[in-house]
Amino acid sequence: MDDINSLRRILKENRVIAVVGLSADWYRPSFFAAKYMQEHGYRVIPVNPRYAGKQVLGERCYASLREIPDKVDLVDVFRKSDDVMPVAEDAIAIGARVLWQQLGVKNEAAAAKARDKGLETVMDRCVKIEHGRLFGGLNWVGVNTRVISAKRPRWLAY
């Protein structure tokens, strides 16, 4: 899914996100994206064997998707592309509705398998960036994207 309407619908309808590979380190992209989504009304369930049983962002962390006792709508994958297939299989097994592969993560075989089982798939996109782009909030928490500015540039990039 790459069209704006589909991305907007996915983010609007799917409010429980399991973040596979979520780090407890505040400076990691997975933590920042998950915290952003949490602050915008989503429930974020951490999935990382390193922190299993501990609290990350105020939620209990699980070692795998299959251990989560609650319903998960969207599985957000912060793993290497080669590691996505087992995550896709777990997402299918738990009845998730969306398999979302983060920026730089592209496993077409895993996406095809998920699509064949009825899941919607998104590849090479960030939930935080897409949410900010589609619902506002690109500069949340003081992040200056330097994409939109009222200031005249002192130099041109080209």
Coordinates of C-alpha atoms in Angstrom, one line a residue, residues 59-144:
E59 CA 3.7 -1.6 28.5
R60 CA 4.8 -5.1 29.2
C61 CA 7.3 -6.3 26.6
Y62 CA 6.9 -9.7 25.0
A63 CA 9.5 -12.0 23.5
S64 CA 7.3 -12.8 20.4
L65 CA 4.1 -11.8 18.8
R66 CA 2.5 -15.1 19.7
E67 CA 2.9 -14.4 23.5
I68 CA 0.7 -11.3 23.3
P69 CA -2.6 -12.1 25.0
D70 CA -4.4 -9.1 23.5
K71 CA -5.7 -8.4 20.0
V72 CA -3.1 -6.7 17.7
D73 CA -4.2 -4.7 14.7
L74 CA -0.9 -3.7 13.2
V75 CA 2.5 -5.3 13.4
D76 CA 5.3 -2.7 12.9
V77 CA 8.6 -4.4 12.0
F78 CA 11.9 -2.8 13.1
R79 CA 14.1 -5.7 12.0
K80 CA 16.4 -6.5 9.1
S81 CA 14.7 -7.4 5.8
D82 CA 16.0 -11.0 6.1
D83 CA 14.3 -11.4 9.5
V84 CA 10.8 -10.4 8.4
M85 CA 9.4 -13.8 7.2
P86 CA 9.1 -15.3 10.7
V87 CA 7.5 -12.1 11.9
A88 CA 5.0 -12.2 9.0
E89 CA 4.1 -15.8 9.9
D90 CA 3.5 -14.8 13.5
A91 CA 1.4 -11.8 12.4
I92 CA -0.7 -14.2 10.4
A93 CA -1.0 -16.6 13.3
I94 CA -2.2 -14.0 15.8
G95 CA -4.8 -12.5 13.4
A96 CA -3.2 -9.1 12.8
R97 CA -4.7 -7.0 10.1
V98 CA -1.6 -5.2 8.8
L99 CA 2.1 -6.0 8.4
W100 CA 4.1 -2.8 8.3
Q101 CA 7.8 -2.9 7.4
Q102 CA 9.7 0.2 8.5
L103 CA 11.9 2.5 6.5
G104 CA 14.7 0.4 4.8
V105 CA 12.9 -2.9 5.5
K106 CA 11.7 -4.6 2.3
N107 CA 10.9 -8.3 2.2
E108 CA 8.6 -8.8 -0.7
A109 CA 8.2 -12.6 0.0
A110 CA 7.0 -11.9 3.5
A111 CA 4.6 -9.2 2.3
A112 CA 3.2 -11.5 -0.4
K113 CA 2.7 -14.3 2.1
A114 CA 0.9 -11.8 4.4
R115 CA -1.2 -10.5 1.6
D116 CA -2.2 -14.1 0.6
K117 CA -3.5 -14.6 4.1
G118 CA -5.6 -11.4 4.0
L119 CA -3.3 -8.9 5.7
E120 CA -2.7 -5.5 4.3
T121 CA 1.0 -4.7 3.9
V122 CA 3.2 -1.6 3.9
M123 CA 6.9 -1.6 3.1
D124 CA 9.7 0.8 3.5
R125 CA 7.6 3.4 5.4
C126 CA 7.7 4.8 8.9
V127 CA 4.4 4.8 10.9
K128 CA 5.5 8.0 12.7
I129 CA 6.4 9.8 9.5
E130 CA 3.3 8.7 7.7
H131 CA 1.1 9.7 10.7
G132 CA 2.7 13.1 10.9
R133 CA 2.4 13.6 7.2
L134 CA -1.2 12.5 6.9
F135 CA -2.6 13.7 10.3
G136 CA -0.2 16.6 11.1
G137 CA 2.6 16.6 13.7
L138 CA 5.8 16.4 11.6
N139 CA 7.7 18.5 14.1
W140 CA 6.4 16.8 17.2
V141 CA 8.9 16.9 20.2
G142 CA 11.0 19.6 18.5
V143 CA 12.3 17.5 15.6
N144 CA 13.2 19.9 12.8

